[in-house]
Coordinates of C-alpha atoms in Angstrom, one line a residue:
M107 CA -21.4 -29.9 -43.4
V108 CA -20.3 -28.3 -40.1
S109 CA -22.7 -28.1 -37.1
L110 CA -22.4 -25.2 -34.6
V111 CA -23.2 -24.9 -30.9
S112 CA -22.6 -21.9 -28.7
T113 CA -20.9 -22.1 -25.3
V114 CA -18.6 -19.9 -23.2
A115 CA -15.0 -19.7 -21.8
Y116 CA -14.5 -18.2 -18.4
L117 CA -11.8 -15.5 -17.8
G118 CA -12.2 -14.3 -14.3
L119 CA -15.8 -13.0 -14.1
E120 CA -16.0 -12.6 -17.8
A121 CA -17.8 -15.2 -20.0
R122 CA -16.4 -15.1 -23.6
A123 CA -18.3 -16.6 -26.5
V124 CA -17.0 -19.9 -27.9
E125 CA -18.3 -21.6 -30.9
V126 CA -18.1 -25.4 -30.9
Q127 CA -17.8 -26.6 -34.5
C128 CA -18.2 -30.2 -35.5
Q129 CA -17.3 -31.8 -38.8
V130 CA -17.9 -35.5 -39.7
A131 CA -15.9 -36.2 -42.8
P132 CA -14.8 -39.3 -44.8
G133 CA -11.5 -40.7 -43.7
L134 CA -9.9 -43.0 -41.1
P135 CA -12.0 -43.2 -37.9
S136 CA -10.8 -40.6 -35.4
F137 CA -12.2 -38.2 -32.8
R138 CA -10.1 -35.0 -32.3
V139 CA -10.7 -31.9 -30.3
V140 CA -8.7 -28.8 -31.3
G141 CA -8.7 -25.1 -30.4
L142 CA -6.3 -24.9 -27.5
P143 CA -8.1 -27.3 -25.1
D144 CA -6.7 -28.2 -21.7
K145 CA -6.5 -31.7 -20.4
A146 CA -10.1 -31.7 -19.0
V147 CA -11.5 -30.6 -22.4
G148 CA -9.4 -33.2 -24.2
E149 CA -10.7 -35.9 -22.0
S150 CA -14.3 -34.9 -23.0
R151 CA -13.9 -37.2 -26.0
E152 CA -14.2 -40.3 -23.7
R153 CA -17.0 -38.9 -21.7
V154 CA -19.0 -37.9 -24.8
H155 CA -18.3 -41.3 -26.4
S156 CA -19.5 -43.2 -23.3
A157 CA -22.6 -40.9 -22.8
L158 CA -23.7 -41.5 -26.4
A159 CA -23.1 -45.2 -26.0
A160 CA -25.4 -45.2 -23.0
L161 CA -28.1 -43.8 -25.3
G162 CA -27.6 -46.6 -27.7
L163 CA -25.8 -44.4 -30.2
S164 CA -22.4 -45.2 -31.8
L165 CA -20.1 -42.8 -33.4
P166 CA -19.9 -43.0 -37.2
P167 CA -16.7 -44.6 -38.5
K168 CA -15.5 -41.4 -39.9
R169 CA -13.1 -38.6 -39.1
I170 CA -14.7 -36.4 -36.4
T171 CA -13.2 -33.0 -35.7
I172 CA -14.3 -30.7 -33.0
N173 CA -12.9 -27.2 -33.2
L174 CA -13.4 -24.7 -30.3
S175 CA -13.3 -21.2 -31.8
P176 CA -11.6 -18.8 -31.4
A177 CA -8.6 -21.1 -31.5
D178 CA -6.2 -18.7 -29.6
L179 CA -8.4 -18.5 -26.5
P180 CA -7.5 -21.1 -23.8
K181 CA -10.3 -23.6 -23.1
E182 CA -10.5 -24.9 -19.5
G183 CA -13.1 -27.0 -17.7
S184 CA -15.5 -29.8 -18.1
H185 CA -18.4 -27.7 -19.1
Y186 CA -17.5 -28.2 -22.8
D187 CA -18.8 -31.8 -22.6
L188 CA -22.5 -30.9 -23.3
P189 CA -21.9 -28.5 -26.2
I190 CA -19.5 -31.0 -27.8
A191 CA -22.0 -33.7 -27.5
L192 CA -24.8 -31.5 -29.0
A193 CA -22.6 -30.4 -31.9
L194 CA -21.8 -34.1 -32.6
L195 CA -25.5 -35.1 -32.4
A196 CA -26.4 -32.3 -34.8
A197 CA -23.7 -33.4 -37.2
M198 CA -25.1 -36.9 -37.1
G199 CA -28.7 -35.6 -37.7
V200 CA -30.0 -36.6 -34.3
V201 CA -31.0 -33.1 -33.3
D202 CA -32.1 -30.1 -35.4
R203 CA -29.2 -27.6 -36.1
E204 CA -31.5 -24.6 -36.1
T205 CA -33.1 -25.5 -32.7
I206 CA -29.8 -25.6 -30.8
A207 CA -28.5 -22.5 -32.6
D208 CA -30.7 -20.4 -30.2
Y209 CA -29.0 -21.7 -27.1
V210 CA -25.8 -21.5 -25.1
A211 CA -24.9 -24.9 -23.7
V212 CA -22.8 -25.7 -20.6
G213 CA -22.5 -28.9 -18.5
E214 CA -20.4 -31.9 -17.8
L215 CA -21.4 -35.4 -18.9
A216 CA -21.3 -38.5 -16.8
L217 CA -20.5 -41.8 -18.5
D218 CA -24.1 -42.9 -18.2
G219 CA -25.4 -39.8 -20.0
R220 CA -26.3 -37.7 -16.9
I221 CA -25.7 -34.0 -17.1
I222 CA -23.8 -33.0 -13.9
P223 CA -23.0 -29.5 -12.5
S224 CA -20.0 -27.5 -13.5
P225 CA -18.8 -24.1 -12.2
G226 CA -19.8 -20.8 -13.8
V227 CA -23.4 -21.4 -14.9
L228 CA -24.6 -18.0 -13.6
L229 CA -21.9 -16.3 -15.8
A230 CA -23.1 -18.3 -18.7
A231 CA -26.7 -17.4 -18.1
L232 CA -25.9 -13.7 -18.0
H233 CA -23.9 -14.1 -21.2
A234 CA -26.8 -15.8 -22.8
S235 CA -29.1 -13.0 -21.7
G236 CA -26.8 -10.4 -23.2
T237 CA -26.8 -12.3 -26.6
E238 CA -30.6 -12.9 -26.5
K239 CA -30.2 -16.7 -26.4
G240 CA -31.5 -19.4 -24.2
L241 CA -29.3 -21.6 -21.9
I242 CA -29.0 -25.4 -21.7
C243 CA -27.5 -26.4 -18.4
P244 CA -27.6 -29.2 -15.8
A245 CA -30.9 -29.7 -13.9
A246 CA -29.1 -29.1 -10.6
Q247 CA -28.1 -25.6 -11.7
G248 CA -31.4 -24.5 -13.3
T249 CA -32.3 -22.4 -10.3
E250 CA -28.9 -20.7 -10.4
A251 CA -29.4 -19.9 -14.1
R252 CA -32.8 -18.4 -13.6
W253 CA -31.3 -15.5 -11.8
A254 CA -30.5 -14.1 -15.2
S255 CA -33.8 -12.5 -16.3
G256 CA -35.5 -12.8 -19.6
I257 CA -33.9 -16.1 -20.9
D258 CA -35.3 -19.5 -21.7
V259 CA -33.5 -22.1 -19.5
I260 CA -33.6 -25.8 -20.3
A261 CA -32.3 -27.6 -17.2
A262 CA -31.9 -31.2 -18.2
P263 CA -31.1 -34.1 -15.8
D264 CA -29.6 -36.3 -18.6
L265 CA -28.9 -36.4 -22.3
I266 CA -31.9 -38.5 -23.2
A267 CA -34.3 -36.1 -21.5
L268 CA -32.7 -33.2 -23.3
L269 CA -33.0 -34.8 -26.7
N270 CA -36.6 -35.6 -26.1
H271 CA -37.3 -32.0 -25.1
L272 CA -35.6 -30.6 -28.1
K273 CA -37.6 -33.0 -30.4
G274 CA -40.8 -32.1 -28.6
T275 CA -41.6 -35.6 -27.3
Q276 CA -41.1 -34.7 -23.7
R277 CA -41.5 -31.4 -21.9
L278 CA -39.0 -30.4 -19.2
A279 CA -40.5 -28.1 -16.6
P280 CA -38.8 -24.7 -16.5
P281 CA -36.7 -24.2 -13.3
E282 CA -37.8 -21.9 -10.5
V283 CA -35.8 -18.9 -9.4
G284 CA -33.3 -19.7 -6.6
E285 CA -34.0 -18.7 -3.1
A286 CA -32.5 -15.4 -1.7
L287 CA -31.3 -16.3 1.8
P288 CA -31.5 -13.7 4.6
P289 CA -28.3 -12.9 6.6
V290 CA -27.5 -15.2 9.5
R291 CA -25.8 -13.7 12.5
L292 CA -22.7 -15.7 13.4
A293 CA -22.2 -14.2 16.8
D294 CA -23.6 -11.3 18.9
L295 CA -21.7 -8.5 20.6
K296 CA -23.5 -9.4 23.8
Q297 CA -21.1 -12.3 24.1
V298 CA -18.2 -9.9 24.4
K299 CA -17.6 -8.7 27.9
G300 CA -15.5 -5.7 28.5
Q301 CA -13.3 -4.5 25.5
E302 CA -15.3 -1.3 25.1
T303 CA -12.5 0.3 23.1
A304 CA -12.2 -2.6 20.7
K305 CA -16.0 -2.8 20.2
R306 CA -16.0 0.9 19.4
A307 CA -13.3 0.4 16.8
L308 CA -15.3 -2.5 15.4
E309 CA -18.3 -0.3 15.0
I310 CA -16.2 2.4 13.2
A311 CA -14.8 -0.3 10.9
A312 CA -18.2 -1.6 10.1
A313 CA -19.7 1.9 9.5
G314 CA -17.0 3.0 7.0
G315 CA -15.7 -0.3 5.6
H316 CA -12.3 0.2 7.2
N317 CA -9.5 -2.4 7.8
L318 CA -8.9 -3.3 11.4
L319 CA -6.0 -4.9 13.3
L320 CA -6.6 -6.3 16.8
I321 CA -3.5 -6.9 18.9
G322 CA -3.8 -8.7 22.3
P323 CA -3.0 -11.7 24.3
P324 CA -4.5 -15.2 23.7
G325 CA -8.1 -15.5 24.9
A326 CA -8.9 -11.8 24.9
G327 CA -11.8 -12.2 22.5
K328 CA -10.2 -11.0 19.2
S329 CA -11.6 -13.9 17.1
L330 CA -15.0 -13.5 18.8
M331 CA -15.2 -9.8 18.0
A332 CA -14.2 -10.5 14.4
S333 CA -17.0 -13.1 14.0
C334 CA -19.4 -10.4 15.3
L335 CA -18.6 -8.1 12.4
P336 CA -20.9 -9.6 9.8
G337 CA -23.8 -9.2 12.2
I338 CA -23.5 -5.5 12.3
L339 CA -22.8 -4.9 8.6
P340 CA -25.7 -3.9 6.4
E341 CA -27.2 -6.5 4.0
L342 CA -25.9 -6.7 0.5
T343 CA -28.0 -4.8 -2.1
P344 CA -29.4 -6.9 -5.0
G345 CA -26.6 -5.7 -7.2
E346 CA -23.9 -6.5 -4.6
A347 CA -25.5 -9.9 -4.0
L348 CA -25.2 -10.7 -7.7
E349 CA -21.5 -9.6 -7.7
T350 CA -20.7 -12.0 -4.8
S351 CA -22.7 -14.8 -6.4
L352 CA -20.8 -14.5 -9.6
V353 CA -17.6 -15.1 -7.7
A354 CA -19.2 -18.1 -5.9
S355 CA -20.5 -19.5 -9.2
V356 CA -17.0 -19.4 -10.8
A357 CA -15.6 -21.1 -7.7
G358 CA -18.3 -23.7 -7.7
T359 CA -19.6 -22.8 -4.2
L360 CA -23.0 -21.5 -5.1
E361 CA -25.1 -24.2 -3.6
E362 CA -28.5 -25.0 -5.2
G363 CA -28.7 -21.6 -6.8
R364 CA -29.3 -19.8 -3.5
I365 CA -28.1 -16.2 -3.5
S366 CA -27.4 -14.8 0.0
R367 CA -27.9 -11.2 1.1
A368 CA -25.3 -11.8 3.8
R369 CA -21.8 -10.4 3.4
P370 CA -19.2 -13.1 2.9
F371 CA -17.0 -13.9 5.8
R372 CA -13.8 -15.8 5.0
S373 CA -11.3 -17.0 7.6
P374 CA -8.4 -18.9 5.9
H375 CA -5.9 -20.8 8.0
H376 CA -2.4 -19.2 8.3
S377 CA -0.9 -22.1 6.3
A378 CA -2.8 -20.9 3.2
S379 CA -0.6 -20.5 0.1
M380 CA -0.5 -17.4 -2.1
A381 CA -2.7 -19.0 -4.7
A382 CA -5.2 -19.9 -2.1
L383 CA -5.3 -16.4 -0.8
T384 CA -5.2 -14.3 -4.0
G385 CA -6.2 -16.8 -6.6
G386 CA -4.4 -18.9 -9.2
G387 CA -3.6 -22.6 -9.6
L388 CA -3.3 -24.7 -12.7
R389 CA -6.9 -23.7 -13.6
V390 CA -7.2 -20.2 -12.4
R391 CA -9.8 -19.9 -9.6
P392 CA -10.6 -17.0 -7.3
G393 CA -8.8 -17.0 -3.9
E394 CA -10.0 -16.1 -0.5
V395 CA -9.6 -12.4 -1.1
S396 CA -12.1 -12.6 -4.0
L397 CA -14.5 -15.0 -2.2
A398 CA -14.7 -12.4 0.5
H399 CA -15.6 -9.6 -2.1
L400 CA -17.8 -7.0 -0.5
G401 CA -17.5 -8.8 2.8
V402 CA -14.9 -9.6 5.5
L403 CA -11.5 -11.3 5.2
F404 CA -10.4 -12.4 8.6
L405 CA -6.7 -13.3 9.1
D406 CA -6.2 -14.7 12.5
E407 CA -2.6 -15.1 13.8
L408 CA -1.4 -12.6 11.2
P409 CA 2.4 -13.0 11.7
E410 CA 2.1 -16.8 11.2
F411 CA 1.2 -16.3 7.5
Q412 CA 4.1 -16.4 5.1
R413 CA 5.4 -12.9 4.6
A414 CA 5.2 -13.2 0.8
V415 CA 1.6 -14.3 1.1
L416 CA 0.6 -11.3 3.2
D417 CA 2.4 -8.9 0.9
S418 CA 0.4 -10.2 -2.0
L419 CA -2.6 -8.5 -0.4
R420 CA -1.1 -5.1 -0.8
Q421 CA -2.4 -4.4 -4.3
P422 CA -5.9 -5.9 -3.7
L423 CA -6.4 -3.8 -0.6
E424 CA -5.6 -0.7 -2.6
T425 CA -7.3 -1.4 -5.9
G426 CA -10.2 -3.7 -4.9
E427 CA -9.2 -6.3 -7.5
V428 CA -6.6 -9.0 -8.0
T429 CA -5.0 -9.9 -11.3
V430 CA -3.6 -13.4 -11.8
A431 CA -1.0 -13.3 -14.6
R432 CA -0.4 -16.3 -16.8
A433 CA 1.7 -16.8 -20.0
N434 CA -1.4 -17.0 -22.1
A435 CA -3.9 -14.8 -20.3
H436 CA -4.4 -12.3 -17.4
V437 CA -7.4 -13.1 -15.3
T438 CA -8.9 -10.4 -13.0
F439 CA -11.2 -11.1 -10.0
P440 CA -12.9 -8.5 -7.8
A441 CA -11.4 -8.2 -4.3
R442 CA -13.1 -5.2 -2.5
V443 CA -12.7 -6.6 1.0
Q444 CA -12.7 -5.4 4.5
L445 CA -9.6 -6.9 6.2
I446 CA -9.8 -7.8 9.8
A447 CA -6.6 -9.1 11.3
A448 CA -5.7 -10.4 14.8
M449 CA -2.3 -11.1 16.3
N450 CA -0.6 -11.6 19.6
P451 CA 1.8 -8.9 20.8
C452 CA 4.7 -11.5 20.8
R453 CA 5.2 -15.2 20.2
C454 CA 4.3 -16.2 23.7
G455 CA 1.5 -13.7 23.7
H456 CA 2.1 -12.3 27.2
L457 CA 4.1 -9.1 26.5
G458 CA 3.4 -6.5 29.2
D459 CA 1.6 -9.0 31.5
P460 CA 3.4 -8.8 34.9
A461 CA 1.9 -12.1 36.0
L462 CA 3.0 -14.0 32.8
G463 CA 5.9 -11.9 31.8
C464 CA 7.6 -12.5 28.5
S465 CA 11.2 -13.8 29.2
R466 CA 12.6 -12.4 25.9
A467 CA 11.0 -9.0 25.9
P468 CA 11.3 -6.7 24.0
K469 CA 13.2 -8.7 21.4
C470 CA 10.4 -11.3 21.3
A471 CA 7.8 -8.7 20.4
A472 CA 10.1 -7.0 17.8
D473 CA 11.0 -10.3 16.1
Y474 CA 7.4 -11.4 16.0
Q475 CA 5.7 -8.2 14.8
S476 CA 8.4 -7.6 12.2
K477 CA 7.0 -10.6 10.3
V478 CA 4.3 -8.3 9.1
S479 CA 5.7 -5.7 6.7
G480 CA 5.3 -2.0 7.3
P481 CA 3.5 -1.3 3.9
L482 CA 0.8 -3.8 4.8
L483 CA 0.3 -2.3 8.3
D484 CA 0.1 1.1 6.7
R485 CA -3.0 -0.1 4.7
I486 CA -4.8 -1.0 7.9
D487 CA -6.9 2.0 9.1
L488 CA -7.5 1.0 12.8
H489 CA -5.0 -0.5 15.1
V490 CA -6.4 -1.5 18.5
E491 CA -4.7 -2.9 21.6
V492 CA -7.0 -5.5 23.2
D493 CA -6.5 -6.0 26.9
P494 CA -6.8 -9.3 28.7
V495 CA -10.2 -10.0 30.2
S496 CA -10.2 -10.4 33.9
A497 CA -12.3 -12.9 35.9
A498 CA -14.3 -10.0 37.3
D499 CA -15.3 -9.0 33.8
L500 CA -16.3 -12.5 32.9
A501 CA -18.5 -12.7 36.0
L502 CA -20.5 -9.6 34.9
P503 CA -23.9 -10.0 33.2
P504 CA -24.0 -9.7 29.4
P505 CA -23.9 -6.1 28.2
A506 CA -27.2 -4.4 27.5
E507 CA -26.2 -3.4 24.0
G508 CA -25.8 -6.1 21.4
S509 CA -25.3 -6.4 17.6
A510 CA -28.8 -5.2 16.8
Q511 CA -28.3 -1.8 18.4
V512 CA -24.9 -1.4 16.9
A513 CA -26.1 -2.5 13.5
A514 CA -28.8 0.2 13.6
R515 CA -26.1 2.9 14.1
V516 CA -23.9 1.4 11.4
G517 CA -26.9 1.3 9.0
A518 CA -27.7 4.9 9.6
A519 CA -24.0 5.9 9.0
R520 CA -23.9 3.8 5.8
A521 CA -27.1 5.5 4.6
R522 CA -25.5 8.9 5.0
Q523 CA -22.5 7.7 2.9
T524 CA -24.8 6.2 0.2
A525 CA -26.7 9.5 -0.2
R526 CA -23.5 11.5 -0.2
L527 CA -21.6 9.3 -2.7
E528 CA -24.6 8.6 -5.0
G529 CA -23.4 8.6 -8.6
S530 CA -19.7 8.6 -7.7
G531 CA -19.1 4.9 -8.0
R532 CA -18.0 4.7 -4.4
R533 CA -19.8 2.7 -1.7
N534 CA -18.4 3.9 1.6
N535 CA -15.9 6.2 3.3
A536 CA -13.0 3.6 2.9
E537 CA -13.1 4.2 -0.9
L538 CA -12.9 8.0 -0.7
D539 CA -10.0 9.6 -2.6
G540 CA -9.1 12.6 -4.7
D541 CA -11.7 15.3 -4.9
L542 CA -14.3 13.3 -3.0
L543 CA -11.9 13.1 0.0
D544 CA -11.2 16.8 -0.1
R545 CA -14.9 17.6 -0.5
F546 CA -16.3 15.5 2.3
A547 CA -13.5 14.7 4.7
T548 CA -11.6 17.9 5.1
P549 CA -11.7 18.8 8.8
D550 CA -12.3 22.3 10.3
E551 CA -9.4 24.5 11.2
A552 CA -8.9 23.0 14.7
G553 CA -8.9 19.5 13.2
R554 CA -6.4 20.5 10.5
Q555 CA -4.0 21.9 13.0
L556 CA -4.2 18.7 15.1
L557 CA -3.8 16.5 12.1
F558 CA -0.8 18.5 10.9
K559 CA 1.0 18.3 14.2
A560 CA 0.2 14.6 14.6
A561 CA 1.4 13.8 11.1
E562 CA 4.8 15.2 11.9
A563 CA 5.1 13.6 15.3
M564 CA 3.9 10.2 14.1
R565 CA 5.7 10.4 10.8
L566 CA 2.6 9.5 8.9
S567 CA 2.9 8.5 5.2
A568 CA 0.6 10.0 2.6
R569 CA -1.5 6.9 2.8
G570 CA -1.7 7.0 6.5
Y571 CA -2.7 10.7 6.4
T572 CA -5.5 9.8 3.9
R573 CA -6.8 6.9 5.9
I574 CA -7.0 9.1 9.1
L575 CA -9.3 11.5 7.2
R576 CA -11.4 8.6 6.0
V577 CA -11.8 7.2 9.6
A578 CA -12.6 10.7 10.9
R579 CA -15.3 11.1 8.3
T580 CA -16.8 7.8 9.5
I581 CA -16.7 8.9 13.1
A582 CA -18.5 12.1 12.1
D583 CA -21.1 10.0 10.3
L584 CA -21.7 7.9 13.4
A585 CA -22.2 11.1 15.4
G586 CA -24.5 12.5 12.8
A587 CA -22.2 15.5 12.1
E588 CA -22.2 17.3 8.8
G589 CA -18.5 18.2 8.9
V590 CA -15.4 16.6 10.3
G591 CA -14.2 18.3 13.6
R592 CA -11.3 18.2 15.9
V593 CA -12.9 15.6 18.1
H594 CA -13.4 13.2 15.2
V595 CA -9.8 13.7 14.0
A596 CA -8.5 13.1 17.6
E597 CA -10.4 9.8 17.9
A598 CA -9.2 8.7 14.4
L599 CA -5.6 9.4 15.5
S600 CA -5.9 7.3 18.6
Y601 CA -6.4 4.2 16.4
R602 CA -3.2 4.9 14.4
R603 CA 0.2 3.5 15.3
T604 CA 3.4 5.3 14.8
A605 CA 5.4 5.2 11.6
P606 CA 5.3 1.6 10.2
R607 CA 8.5 -0.4 10.0
A608 CA 10.3 -0.8 6.7

């Protein structure tokens, strides 16, 4: 007789159904797990054995075979411990087979029988909801699982409490829905003194979801302005909050089931590897570009990143997703991010400063900036020169306008975009393309003439031409204009550098 328990395998943000089959048959005593398990799944035999021993149960002296079906799907992670234990207990007659057939089970087992958290419970809960089953998960992740509506969640602290609940001798309280946290402002634009051009570019970037590059000497406030960006971005919608929480759940960073309405802000160090930035590893996990999905990816000291690592961002910035290729599977994660980058003009950082002149100019600047490839720079919509802040600027009182006032204008511009793009599958101007771009971002005759002349003089690529139209549309939205005019195109062109280096 074979006992069956349902669980899931994670492939990116997709939870695929896996059936745990257990057979206890006569033969030499053994305990085998088959079905393409990785090392963590193979080691579950010892954890399950010890957890059952902690309950006072010993394995029958027979041949025990656990099969994870489908057998050609790779199985990774420790969340298979609990379904393997339940399938074995059902085969031994300890729990009722029909009762556990109505549930999807995920969770790691400690040696003393405790059920401890494992990544991906929110995905498993959504899968269970789609298959009209309940979910058995660790008690610490019950609030996370309750975000999936309409399912019965059993959140058990340990194996003995779970068994008593399934037998009806003990009642586990249903978990509460996790808390939805409001956004927390990291920094306020009132802290930035001077830098009016850079703050204007930051507002445009926030209003349209555009990528931004800040170039300036050390201490000019580039990092501070980048940290102000989340404070002027609109809150995530409920659907967007669920998207970002799914990524956090797979990565194991969704703490206590709390879903945040704040947009993610990720700032990896320049020593980050390609796998850390775009995802991968022995067990494929989302990288920084996916953890920043629908939020901000801030790359400080841009030329200090390895060139191959930076170039790996080209595809995600265009498509909004990243695919990690493996010999046995291709895993895709969402990566619709807003890239904010900062860099010094040269290695010493003082190019163009007469008081602290660069001794190797202009070669120092050329060598330093050439570390960032032209195709990557071409994907950045706004390029802004940030001037050094003088002592006179620092002595001035804080500016009257802070993040709250800028956020109001950004919210109004985003509302116009949402109404305009309703039903198109696009969220903001940065995603405009094809017919939508022609329909909403085509400038008037004066704007077209200016853009045509500038495209020839600046040797703009087709991508650069398109991005100028997107930025011009955003500038028009901030001004409350229905169409894109010459003044909007002119301002968009002022944030564009000349033809990128090869």
